[in-house]
Amino acid sequence: MPAVPPEALLITVAPTGAETPKSECPQLPTTLEELVATAQSCEAAGAAMIHVHVRDAGHQPTLDLGLLTETVDALHEMTDLIVQLSTGGSVHDPLDKRLKVLDARPDSCSLTMGTTNFGDDVFANPWPFVCELYQLAQERDVVPEFELFDLGHAHALGRLLERYGPPPGGKVHCDFVMGVPGGMPGTADALVAGVAALPESVTSWSATGIGRSTLPVMLASLAKGGHLRVGMEDVLTISRGVPVDSNAQLVERAVALADLAQRRPMSPGEARELLATATSRRTR
Ligand code: KMH
Ligand code: ZN
């Protein structure tokens, strides 16, 4: 990885998540129309990738394959964003359904590198599941984003790559998800330790801090030359006690901080090259 921070910045927006009830946060995009409108406004604000959790007609998280496919297709049609589907789903989703997510043919999928306590719940990612999902992503030409909730997950990533080889396209991109109760804390110190623990084959990384760790993690990531994930999956207040208006507001804030750090948002095309998604390889 370069010692000098790259100028171009990948901003991923994670607009919905699986945890927040619509009833508690009406501005959370949960319908397809809301999601597409959110994706468009976030793309205009500077996002290049969208990390998607789908909700059903009752606004509940779902891994229904028809809805996932419809969502991927709509986002491809209406935006230029890289579409990343969550394979993490909600803590209640069974592993077999999480593997099926790849049938919806996203550009990218999240792939969490180990089991972690998740508040009062357990986010299960047993090693055999991680291996199966990774091999499936390789077979299907879906570029994984390795989600690291804890320091040990960085070491597990090294083990995975050693055993099964590189992802499709050969780039290795991971994302530190910090500040989850049960995972690593959302601090600059933890991020520095996490980056130091990354396998050498990692070609790019981003970071996001949950809740009030969002700003410390964002600033630390910019300082370390990392990329950013923002969005209402991770934070619901823009400052203490003030609710977020929209996902675009969070992207705009990231762009403003990046500007101070002399980083500019990457276009979706540049992000496709960074991650070597299948589309970018076809057009080379
Ligand atoms: N909803 C969390 C339990 C992912 O998207 O891959 C898992 C999660 C990670 O959000
Ligand atoms: Zn997610």
PDB file of C-alpha atoms and ligand atoms in Angstrom:
ATOM      1  CA  MET A   1       0.000   0.000   0.000  1.00  0.00           C
ATOM      2  CA  PRO A   2       1.311   3.509  -0.750  1.00  0.00           C
ATOM      3  CA  ALA A   3       2.794   5.443   2.194  1.00  0.00           C
ATOM      4  CA  VAL A   4       1.354   8.700   0.855  1.00  0.00           C
ATOM      5  CA  PRO A   5      -2.452   8.829   1.112  1.00  0.00           C
ATOM      6  CA  PRO A   6      -4.047   8.388  -2.307  1.00  0.00           C
ATOM      7  CA  GLU A   7      -5.736  11.564  -3.462  1.00  0.00           C
ATOM      8  CA  ALA A   8      -8.873   9.846  -4.722  1.00  0.00           C
ATOM      9  CA  LEU A   9     -11.247   8.685  -2.026  1.00  0.00           C
ATOM     10  CA  LEU A  10     -13.733   5.841  -2.264  1.00  0.00           C
ATOM     11  CA  ILE A  11     -16.939   6.725  -0.429  1.00  0.00           C
ATOM     12  CA  THR A  12     -19.319   3.848   0.182  1.00  0.00           C
ATOM     13  CA  VAL A  13     -22.788   4.589   1.438  1.00  0.00           C
ATOM     14  CA  ALA A  14     -24.568   2.061   3.650  1.00  0.00           C
ATOM     15  CA  PRO A  15     -28.020   3.663   3.711  1.00  0.00           C
ATOM     16  CA  THR A  16     -30.301   1.220   5.541  1.00  0.00           C
ATOM     17  CA  GLY A  17     -28.821  -1.705   7.465  1.00  0.00           C
ATOM     18  CA  ALA A  18     -30.888  -4.414   9.074  1.00  0.00           C
ATOM     19  CA  GLU A  19     -31.195  -3.130  12.601  1.00  0.00           C
ATOM     20  CA  THR A  20     -33.074   0.180  12.748  1.00  0.00           C
ATOM     21  CA  PRO A  21     -36.891  -0.062  12.667  1.00  0.00           C
ATOM     22  CA  LYS A  22     -38.575   2.232  10.130  1.00  0.00           C
ATOM     23  CA  SER A  23     -40.999   3.239  12.872  1.00  0.00           C
ATOM     24  CA  GLU A  24     -38.102   4.723  14.854  1.00  0.00           C
ATOM     25  CA  CYS A  25     -36.557   6.476  11.874  1.00  0.00           C
ATOM     26  CA  PRO A  26     -38.997   7.376   9.086  1.00  0.00           C
ATOM     27  CA  GLN A  27     -36.185   8.894   6.976  1.00  0.00           C
ATOM     28  CA  LEU A  28     -34.488   5.471   6.703  1.00  0.00           C
ATOM     29  CA  PRO A  29     -34.794   4.316   3.061  1.00  0.00           C
ATOM     30  CA  THR A  30     -36.640   0.988   3.204  1.00  0.00           C
ATOM     31  CA  THR A  31     -38.725   0.849   0.003  1.00  0.00           C
ATOM     32  CA  LEU A  32     -37.200   0.355  -3.436  1.00  0.00           C
ATOM     33  CA  GLU A  33     -38.267   3.855  -4.471  1.00  0.00           C
ATOM     34  CA  GLU A  34     -36.645   5.379  -1.388  1.00  0.00           C
ATOM     35  CA  LEU A  35     -33.513   3.316  -1.891  1.00  0.00           C
ATOM     36  CA  VAL A  36     -33.106   4.325  -5.539  1.00  0.00           C
ATOM     37  CA  ALA A  37     -33.718   8.014  -4.714  1.00  0.00           C
ATOM     38  CA  THR A  38     -31.172   7.732  -1.884  1.00  0.00           C
ATOM     39  CA  ALA A  39     -28.650   6.057  -4.159  1.00  0.00           C
ATOM     40  CA  GLN A  40     -29.052   8.814  -6.747  1.00  0.00           C
ATOM     41  CA  SER A  41     -28.637  11.635  -4.231  1.00  0.00           C
ATOM     42  CA  CYS A  42     -25.634   9.928  -2.630  1.00  0.00           C
ATOM     43  CA  GLU A  43     -24.015   9.367  -6.024  1.00  0.00           C
ATOM     44  CA  ALA A  44     -24.527  13.059  -6.824  1.00  0.00           C
ATOM     45  CA  ALA A  45     -22.945  13.919  -3.453  1.00  0.00           C
ATOM     46  CA  GLY A  46     -19.830  11.793  -4.074  1.00  0.00           C
ATOM     47  CA  ALA A  47     -20.519   8.140  -3.233  1.00  0.00           C
ATOM     48  CA  ALA A  48     -19.193   5.503  -5.634  1.00  0.00           C
ATOM     49  CA  MET A  49     -20.485   2.303  -4.022  1.00  0.00           C
ATOM     50  CA  ILE A  50     -23.656   1.356  -2.161  1.00  0.00           C
ATOM     51  CA  HIS A  51     -23.821  -1.362   0.517  1.00  0.00           C
ATOM     52  CA  VAL A  52     -27.366  -2.678   0.401  1.00  0.00           C
ATOM     53  CA  HIS A  53     -29.682  -4.376   2.899  1.00  0.00           C
ATOM     54  CA  VAL A  54     -33.181  -4.910   1.513  1.00  0.00           C
ATOM     55  CA  ARG A  55     -36.439  -4.545   3.473  1.00  0.00           C
ATOM     56  CA  ASP A  56     -39.798  -6.161   2.668  1.00  0.00           C
ATOM     57  CA  ALA A  57     -43.206  -4.505   2.326  1.00  0.00           C
ATOM     58  CA  GLY A  58     -43.466  -4.366   6.136  1.00  0.00           C
ATOM     59  CA  HIS A  59     -40.036  -2.643   6.294  1.00  0.00           C
ATOM     60  CA  GLN A  60     -38.477  -5.751   7.858  1.00  0.00           C
ATOM     61  CA  PRO A  61     -35.037  -6.950   6.743  1.00  0.00           C
ATOM     62  CA  THR A  62     -35.269  -9.728   4.158  1.00  0.00           C
ATOM     63  CA  LEU A  63     -33.004 -11.891   2.016  1.00  0.00           C
ATOM     64  CA  ASP A  64     -35.818 -12.701  -0.420  1.00  0.00           C
ATOM     65  CA  LEU A  65     -34.015 -13.442  -3.679  1.00  0.00           C
ATOM     66  CA  GLY A  66     -36.680 -11.808  -5.861  1.00  0.00           C
ATOM     67  CA  LEU A  67     -36.453  -8.543  -3.916  1.00  0.00           C
ATOM     68  CA  LEU A  68     -32.644  -8.646  -3.873  1.00  0.00           C
ATOM     69  CA  THR A  69     -32.513  -9.174  -7.641  1.00  0.00           C
ATOM     70  CA  GLU A  70     -35.068  -6.437  -8.306  1.00  0.00           C
ATOM     71  CA  THR A  71     -33.028  -4.073  -6.140  1.00  0.00           C
ATOM     72  CA  VAL A  72     -29.701  -4.853  -7.819  1.00  0.00           C
ATOM     73  CA  ASP A  73     -31.292  -4.405 -11.255  1.00  0.00           C
ATOM     74  CA  ALA A  74     -32.969  -1.102 -10.293  1.00  0.00           C
ATOM     75  CA  LEU A  75     -29.751   0.321  -8.843  1.00  0.00           C
ATOM     76  CA  HIS A  76     -27.814  -0.707 -11.954  1.00  0.00           C
ATOM     77  CA  GLU A  77     -30.432   0.877 -14.173  1.00  0.00           C
ATOM     78  CA  MET A  78     -30.857   4.123 -12.249  1.00  0.00           C
ATOM     79  CA  THR A  79     -27.305   4.784 -11.005  1.00  0.00           C
ATOM     80  CA  ASP A  80     -23.687   4.097 -11.907  1.00  0.00           C
ATOM     81  CA  LEU A  81     -22.850   3.016  -8.351  1.00  0.00           C
ATOM     82  CA  ILE A  82     -21.078  -0.248  -7.601  1.00  0.00           C
ATOM     83  CA  VAL A  83     -23.789  -2.381  -6.027  1.00  0.00           C
ATOM     84  CA  GLN A  84     -22.636  -4.342  -3.005  1.00  0.00           C
ATOM     85  CA  LEU A  85     -25.145  -6.669  -1.384  1.00  0.00           C
ATOM     86  CA  SER A  86     -24.833  -7.494   2.286  1.00  0.00           C
ATOM     87  CA  THR A  87     -24.306 -11.195   2.963  1.00  0.00           C
ATOM     88  CA  GLY A  88     -24.375 -10.387   6.663  1.00  0.00           C
ATOM     89  CA  GLY A  89     -28.098  -9.732   6.593  1.00  0.00           C
ATOM     90  CA  SER A  90     -29.555  -9.497  10.063  1.00  0.00           C
ATOM     91  CA  VAL A  91     -28.321 -11.489  13.072  1.00  0.00           C
ATOM     92  CA  HIS A  92     -31.403 -13.720  12.617  1.00  0.00           C
ATOM     93  CA  ASP A  93     -30.687 -14.780   9.021  1.00  0.00           C
ATOM     94  CA  PRO A  94     -29.594 -18.392   8.531  1.00  0.00           C
ATOM     95  CA  LEU A  95     -26.261 -19.106   6.837  1.00  0.00           C
ATOM     96  CA  ASP A  96     -27.770 -20.938   3.838  1.00  0.00           C
ATOM     97  CA  LYS A  97     -29.922 -17.918   2.936  1.00  0.00           C
ATOM     98  CA  ARG A  98     -26.899 -15.645   3.281  1.00  0.00           C
ATOM     99  CA  LEU A  99     -25.021 -17.747   0.702  1.00  0.00           C
ATOM    100  CA  LYS A 100     -27.953 -17.385  -1.725  1.00  0.00           C
ATOM    101  CA  VAL A 101     -27.490 -13.601  -1.813  1.00  0.00           C
ATOM    102  CA  LEU A 102     -24.903 -14.049  -4.585  1.00  0.00           C
ATOM    103  CA  ASP A 103     -27.652 -15.412  -6.858  1.00  0.00           C
ATOM    104  CA  ALA A 104     -28.866 -11.793  -7.193  1.00  0.00           C
ATOM    105  CA  ARG A 105     -25.666 -11.034  -9.153  1.00  0.00           C
ATOM    106  CA  PRO A 106     -24.310  -7.973  -7.344  1.00  0.00           C
ATOM    107  CA  ASP A 107     -20.964  -6.406  -8.352  1.00  0.00           C
ATOM    108  CA  SER A 108     -19.668  -6.890  -4.833  1.00  0.00           C
ATOM    109  CA  CYS A 109     -20.677  -8.591  -1.606  1.00  0.00           C
ATOM    110  CA  SER A 110     -19.752  -8.026   2.001  1.00  0.00           C
ATOM    111  CA  LEU A 111     -17.922 -10.938   3.607  1.00  0.00           C
ATOM    112  CA  THR A 112     -17.361 -10.765   7.357  1.00  0.00           C
ATOM    113  CA  MET A 113     -14.193 -12.441   8.537  1.00  0.00           C
ATOM    114  CA  GLY A 114     -15.422 -13.978  11.779  1.00  0.00           C
ATOM    115  CA  THR A 115     -18.116 -14.313  14.393  1.00  0.00           C
ATOM    116  CA  THR A 116     -18.596 -11.322  16.642  1.00  0.00           C
ATOM    117  CA  ASN A 117     -20.829 -10.368  19.512  1.00  0.00           C
ATOM    118  CA  PHE A 118     -23.227  -7.738  18.203  1.00  0.00           C
ATOM    119  CA  GLY A 119     -24.811  -5.876  21.093  1.00  0.00           C
ATOM    120  CA  ASP A 120     -26.864  -8.529  22.879  1.00  0.00           C
ATOM    121  CA  ASP A 121     -26.849 -10.754  19.788  1.00  0.00           C
ATOM    122  CA  VAL A 122     -24.271 -12.860  17.962  1.00  0.00           C
ATOM    123  CA  PHE A 123     -23.345 -12.134  14.340  1.00  0.00           C
ATOM    124  CA  ALA A 124     -22.397 -15.657  13.259  1.00  0.00           C
ATOM    125  CA  ASN A 125     -19.625 -16.116  10.710  1.00  0.00           C
ATOM    126  CA  PRO A 126     -18.114 -19.542  11.404  1.00  0.00           C
ATOM    127  CA  TRP A 127     -14.897 -20.303   9.500  1.00  0.00           C
ATOM    128  CA  PRO A 128     -16.454 -22.991   7.217  1.00  0.00           C
ATOM    129  CA  PHE A 129     -19.140 -20.476   6.207  1.00  0.00           C
ATOM    130  CA  VAL A 130     -16.539 -17.789   5.497  1.00  0.00           C
ATOM    131  CA  CYS A 131     -14.633 -20.257   3.291  1.00  0.00           C
ATOM    132  CA  GLU A 132     -17.758 -21.381   1.434  1.00  0.00           C
ATOM    133  CA  LEU A 133     -18.940 -17.831   0.797  1.00  0.00           C
ATOM    134  CA  TYR A 134     -15.492 -16.789  -0.425  1.00  0.00           C
ATOM    135  CA  GLN A 135     -15.241 -19.702  -2.866  1.00  0.00           C
ATOM    136  CA  LEU A 136     -18.749 -18.938  -4.128  1.00  0.00           C
ATOM    137  CA  ALA A 137     -17.778 -15.291  -4.714  1.00  0.00           C
ATOM    138  CA  GLN A 138     -14.726 -16.480  -6.669  1.00  0.00           C
ATOM    139  CA  GLU A 139     -16.885 -18.826  -8.778  1.00  0.00           C
ATOM    140  CA  ARG A 140     -19.514 -16.155  -9.463  1.00  0.00           C
ATOM    141  CA  ASP A 141     -17.015 -13.356 -10.182  1.00  0.00           C
ATOM    142  CA  VAL A 142     -18.400 -11.199  -7.359  1.00  0.00           C
ATOM    143  CA  VAL A 143     -15.784  -8.986  -5.704  1.00  0.00           C
ATOM    144  CA  PRO A 144     -15.893  -9.397  -1.929  1.00  0.00           C
ATOM    145  CA  GLU A 145     -15.391  -6.582   0.529  1.00  0.00           C
ATOM    146  CA  PHE A 146     -13.928  -8.197   3.634  1.00  0.00           C
ATOM    147  CA  GLU A 147     -15.609  -6.773   6.743  1.00  0.00           C
ATOM    148  CA  LEU A 148     -13.345  -6.615   9.784  1.00  0.00           C
ATOM    149  CA  PHE A 149     -15.155  -6.129  13.084  1.00  0.00           C
ATOM    150  CA  ASP A 150     -12.189  -7.144  15.207  1.00  0.00           C
ATOM    151  CA  LEU A 151      -8.418  -7.304  15.023  1.00  0.00           C
ATOM    152  CA  GLY A 152      -8.441 -11.107  14.714  1.00  0.00           C
ATOM    153  CA  HIS A 153     -10.484 -10.733  11.527  1.00  0.00           C
ATOM    154  CA  ALA A 154      -7.458  -9.148   9.818  1.00  0.00           C
ATOM    155  CA  HIS A 155      -5.422 -12.262  10.603  1.00  0.00           C
ATOM    156  CA  ALA A 156      -8.262 -14.522   9.454  1.00  0.00           C
ATOM    157  CA  LEU A 157      -8.238 -12.657   6.110  1.00  0.00           C
ATOM    158  CA  GLY A 158      -4.561 -13.547   5.641  1.00  0.00           C
ATOM    159  CA  ARG A 159      -5.394 -17.192   6.317  1.00  0.00           C
ATOM    160  CA  LEU A 160      -8.299 -17.152   3.850  1.00  0.00           C
ATOM    161  CA  LEU A 161      -6.245 -15.608   1.033  1.00  0.00           C
ATOM    162  CA  GLU A 162      -3.391 -18.023   1.650  1.00  0.00           C
ATOM    163  CA  ARG A 163      -5.711 -21.001   1.455  1.00  0.00           C
ATOM    164  CA  TYR A 164      -7.941 -19.996  -1.473  1.00  0.00           C
ATOM    165  CA  GLY A 165      -5.964 -17.387  -3.418  1.00  0.00           C
ATOM    166  CA  PRO A 166      -6.966 -13.861  -4.446  1.00  0.00           C
ATOM    167  CA  PRO A 167     -10.488 -12.577  -5.127  1.00  0.00           C
ATOM    168  CA  PRO A 168     -11.800 -12.255  -8.683  1.00  0.00           C
ATOM    169  CA  GLY A 169      -9.872  -9.423 -10.361  1.00  0.00           C
ATOM    170  CA  GLY A 170      -6.948  -9.799  -7.940  1.00  0.00           C
ATOM    171  CA  LYS A 171      -7.623  -6.737  -5.738  1.00  0.00           C
ATOM    172  CA  VAL A 172      -8.169  -7.184  -2.005  1.00  0.00           C
ATOM    173  CA  HIS A 173     -10.414  -4.537  -0.447  1.00  0.00           C
ATOM    174  CA  CYS A 174     -11.515  -4.592   3.169  1.00  0.00           C
ATOM    175  CA  ASP A 175     -13.570  -2.417   5.468  1.00  0.00           C
ATOM    176  CA  PHE A 176     -13.055  -1.881   9.196  1.00  0.00           C
ATOM    177  CA  VAL A 177     -16.449  -1.797  10.918  1.00  0.00           C
ATOM    178  CA  MET A 178     -15.580  -0.292  14.278  1.00  0.00           C
ATOM    179  CA  GLY A 179     -17.387   0.538  17.478  1.00  0.00           C
ATOM    180  CA  VAL A 180     -19.926  -2.312  17.359  1.00  0.00           C
ATOM    181  CA  PRO A 181     -20.577  -3.340  20.977  1.00  0.00           C
ATOM    182  CA  GLY A 182     -18.684  -6.642  21.003  1.00  0.00           C
ATOM    183  CA  GLY A 183     -16.134  -5.733  18.316  1.00  0.00           C
ATOM    184  CA  MET A 184     -13.066  -3.506  18.239  1.00  0.00           C
ATOM    185  CA  PRO A 185     -13.548   0.045  19.530  1.00  0.00           C
ATOM    186  CA  GLY A 186     -14.008   2.952  17.130  1.00  0.00           C
ATOM    187  CA  THR A 187     -10.785   4.735  17.950  1.00  0.00           C
ATOM    188  CA  ALA A 188      -7.759   5.990  16.026  1.00  0.00           C
ATOM    189  CA  ASP A 189      -5.560   3.632  18.082  1.00  0.00           C
ATOM    190  CA  ALA A 190      -7.620   0.585  17.100  1.00  0.00           C
ATOM    191  CA  LEU A 191      -7.582   1.644  13.441  1.00  0.00           C
ATOM    192  CA  VAL A 192      -3.794   2.016  13.473  1.00  0.00           C
ATOM    193  CA  ALA A 193      -3.492  -1.466  15.018  1.00  0.00           C
ATOM    194  CA  GLY A 194      -5.939  -2.866  12.458  1.00  0.00           C
ATOM    195  CA  VAL A 195      -4.082  -1.398   9.490  1.00  0.00           C
ATOM    196  CA  ALA A 196      -0.787  -2.759  10.857  1.00  0.00           C
ATOM    197  CA  ALA A 197      -2.387  -6.228  11.070  1.00  0.00           C
ATOM    198  CA  LEU A 198      -3.606  -6.307   7.452  1.00  0.00           C
ATOM    199  CA  PRO A 199      -2.108  -8.952   5.170  1.00  0.00           C
ATOM    200  CA  GLU A 200       0.349  -7.523   2.644  1.00  0.00           C
ATOM    201  CA  SER A 201      -1.926  -8.488  -0.241  1.00  0.00           C
ATOM    202  CA  VAL A 202      -4.580  -5.946   0.803  1.00  0.00           C
ATOM    203  CA  THR A 203      -4.742  -3.309  -1.945  1.00  0.00           C
ATOM    204  CA  SER A 204      -7.239  -0.890  -0.366  1.00  0.00           C
ATOM    205  CA  TRP A 205      -9.254  -0.457   2.803  1.00  0.00           C
ATOM    206  CA  SER A 206     -12.007   1.714   4.164  1.00  0.00           C
ATOM    207  CA  ALA A 207     -13.364   2.284   7.649  1.00  0.00           C
ATOM    208  CA  THR A 208     -16.596   3.174   9.358  1.00  0.00           C
ATOM    209  CA  GLY A 209     -17.339   3.887  13.004  1.00  0.00           C
ATOM    210  CA  ILE A 210     -20.723   3.039  14.489  1.00  0.00           C
ATOM    211  CA  GLY A 211     -22.672   5.703  16.393  1.00  0.00           C
ATOM    212  CA  ARG A 212     -20.578   8.311  18.110  1.00  0.00           C
ATOM    213  CA  SER A 213     -17.333   6.737  16.853  1.00  0.00           C
ATOM    214  CA  THR A 214     -18.222   7.825  13.316  1.00  0.00           C
ATOM    215  CA  LEU A 215     -16.178  11.065  13.348  1.00  0.00           C
ATOM    216  CA  PRO A 216     -13.037   9.755  15.105  1.00  0.00           C
ATOM    217  CA  VAL A 217     -12.916   6.798  12.702  1.00  0.00           C
ATOM    218  CA  MET A 218     -13.533   8.988   9.641  1.00  0.00           C
ATOM    219  CA  LEU A 219     -10.792  11.426  10.609  1.00  0.00           C
ATOM    220  CA  ALA A 220      -8.355   8.632  11.472  1.00  0.00           C
ATOM    221  CA  SER A 221      -9.063   6.860   8.185  1.00  0.00           C
ATOM    222  CA  LEU A 222      -8.424  10.045   6.185  1.00  0.00           C
ATOM    223  CA  ALA A 223      -5.196  10.551   8.142  1.00  0.00           C
ATOM    224  CA  LYS A 224      -4.050   6.968   7.445  1.00  0.00           C
ATOM    225  CA  GLY A 225      -4.849   7.136   3.721  1.00  0.00           C
ATOM    226  CA  GLY A 226      -7.910   4.900   3.955  1.00  0.00           C
ATOM    227  CA  HIS A 227     -11.292   5.164   2.285  1.00  0.00           C
ATOM    228  CA  LEU A 228     -14.659   5.816   3.949  1.00  0.00           C
ATOM    229  CA  ARG A 229     -17.977   4.148   4.502  1.00  0.00           C
ATOM    230  CA  VAL A 230     -20.800   6.338   5.803  1.00  0.00           C
ATOM    231  CA  GLY A 231     -24.563   5.988   6.088  1.00  0.00           C
ATOM    232  CA  MET A 232     -27.575   5.433   8.273  1.00  0.00           C
ATOM    233  CA  GLU A 233     -26.752   1.745   8.727  1.00  0.00           C
ATOM    234  CA  ASP A 234     -23.938   2.992  10.967  1.00  0.00           C
ATOM    235  CA  VAL A 235     -25.064   6.299  12.466  1.00  0.00           C
ATOM    236  CA  LEU A 236     -28.410   8.024  12.999  1.00  0.00           C
ATOM    237  CA  THR A 237     -27.328  11.371  14.453  1.00  0.00           C
ATOM    238  CA  ILE A 238     -25.358  14.100  12.688  1.00  0.00           C
ATOM    239  CA  SER A 239     -24.284  15.606  16.008  1.00  0.00           C
ATOM    240  CA  ARG A 240     -25.184  14.872  19.615  1.00  0.00           C
ATOM    241  CA  GLY A 241     -28.995  14.480  19.800  1.00  0.00           C
ATOM    242  CA  VAL A 242     -29.602  15.746  16.225  1.00  0.00           C
ATOM    243  CA  PRO A 243     -31.059  13.120  13.883  1.00  0.00           C
ATOM    244  CA  VAL A 244     -29.559  12.587  10.430  1.00  0.00           C
ATOM    245  CA  ASP A 245     -31.848  14.049   7.714  1.00  0.00           C
ATOM    246  CA  SER A 246     -30.690  11.813   4.912  1.00  0.00           C
ATOM    247  CA  ASN A 247     -27.868   9.589   3.770  1.00  0.00           C
ATOM    248  CA  ALA A 248     -26.780  12.293   1.332  1.00  0.00           C
ATOM    249  CA  GLN A 249     -26.149  14.562   4.313  1.00  0.00           C
ATOM    250  CA  LEU A 250     -23.652  12.013   5.657  1.00  0.00           C
ATOM    251  CA  VAL A 251     -21.962  11.685   2.256  1.00  0.00           C
ATOM    252  CA  GLU A 252     -21.756  15.486   1.992  1.00  0.00           C
ATOM    253  CA  ARG A 253     -20.116  15.683   5.408  1.00  0.00           C
ATOM    254  CA  ALA A 254     -17.572  13.031   4.392  1.00  0.00           C
ATOM    255  CA  VAL A 255     -16.818  14.957   1.194  1.00  0.00           C
ATOM    256  CA  ALA A 256     -16.319  18.177   3.181  1.00  0.00           C
ATOM    257  CA  LEU A 257     -13.896  16.509   5.617  1.00  0.00           C
ATOM    258  CA  ALA A 258     -12.095  14.819   2.742  1.00  0.00           C
ATOM    259  CA  ASP A 259     -11.759  18.173   1.022  1.00  0.00           C
ATOM    260  CA  LEU A 260      -9.959  19.547   4.100  1.00  0.00           C
ATOM    261  CA  ALA A 261      -7.658  16.529   3.896  1.00  0.00           C
ATOM    262  CA  GLN A 262      -7.115  17.259   0.170  1.00  0.00           C
ATOM    263  CA  ARG A 263      -8.846  14.092  -0.927  1.00  0.00           C
ATOM    264  CA  ARG A 264     -11.521  14.110  -3.640  1.00  0.00           C
ATOM    265  CA  PRO A 265     -14.330  11.601  -4.053  1.00  0.00           C
ATOM    266  CA  MET A 266     -13.625   8.891  -6.576  1.00  0.00           C
ATOM    267  CA  SER A 267     -16.071   8.368  -9.438  1.00  0.00           C
ATOM    268  CA  PRO A 268     -17.828   5.009  -9.706  1.00  0.00           C
ATOM    269  CA  GLY A 269     -15.629   4.257 -12.736  1.00  0.00           C
ATOM    270  CA  GLU A 270     -12.467   4.858 -10.708  1.00  0.00           C
ATOM    271  CA  ALA A 271     -13.875   2.742  -7.902  1.00  0.00           C
ATOM    272  CA  ARG A 272     -14.527  -0.114 -10.347  1.00  0.00           C
ATOM    273  CA  GLU A 273     -10.848   0.037 -11.316  1.00  0.00           C
ATOM    274  CA  LEU A 274      -9.780   0.187  -7.652  1.00  0.00           C
ATOM    275  CA  LEU A 275     -11.776  -2.928  -6.801  1.00  0.00           C
ATOM    276  CA  ALA A 276     -11.385  -4.611 -10.222  1.00  0.00           C
ATOM    277  CA  THR A 277     -15.083  -5.402 -10.454  1.00  0.00           C
ATOM    278  CA  ALA A 278     -16.142  -7.671 -13.312  1.00  0.00           C
ATOM    279  CA  THR A 279     -17.477  -4.716 -15.363  1.00  0.00           C
ATOM    280  CA  SER A 280     -14.177  -2.844 -15.151  1.00  0.00           C
ATOM    281  CA  ARG A 281     -12.302  -5.942 -16.309  1.00  0.00           C
ATOM    282  CA  ARG A 282     -14.660  -6.450 -19.253  1.00  0.00           C
ATOM    283  CA  THR A 283     -14.141  -2.878 -20.487  1.00  0.00           C
ATOM    284  CA  ARG A 284     -10.319  -2.938 -20.271  1.00  0.00           C
TER     285      ARG A 284
HETATM  286  N1  KMH B   1     -26.446  -6.489  10.154  1.00  0.00           N
HETATM  287  C1  KMH B   1     -25.278  -7.020  10.746  1.00  0.00           C
HETATM  288  C2  KMH B   1     -25.630  -8.172  11.643  1.00  0.00           C
HETATM  289  C3  KMH B   1     -22.888  -6.949   6.526  1.00  0.00           C
HETATM  290  O1  KMH B   1     -23.703  -6.212   6.004  1.00  0.00           O
HETATM  291  O2  KMH B   1     -22.254  -7.797   5.902  1.00  0.00           O
HETATM  292  C4  KMH B   1     -24.303  -7.480   9.743  1.00  0.00           C
HETATM  293  C5  KMH B   1     -23.857  -6.502   8.756  1.00  0.00           C
HETATM  294  C6  KMH B   1     -22.644  -6.846   7.996  1.00  0.00           C
HETATM  295  O3  KMH B   1     -24.452  -5.475   8.514  1.00  0.00           O
HETATM  296 ZN    ZN B   2     -24.357  -4.195   6.403  1.00  0.00          ZN
END
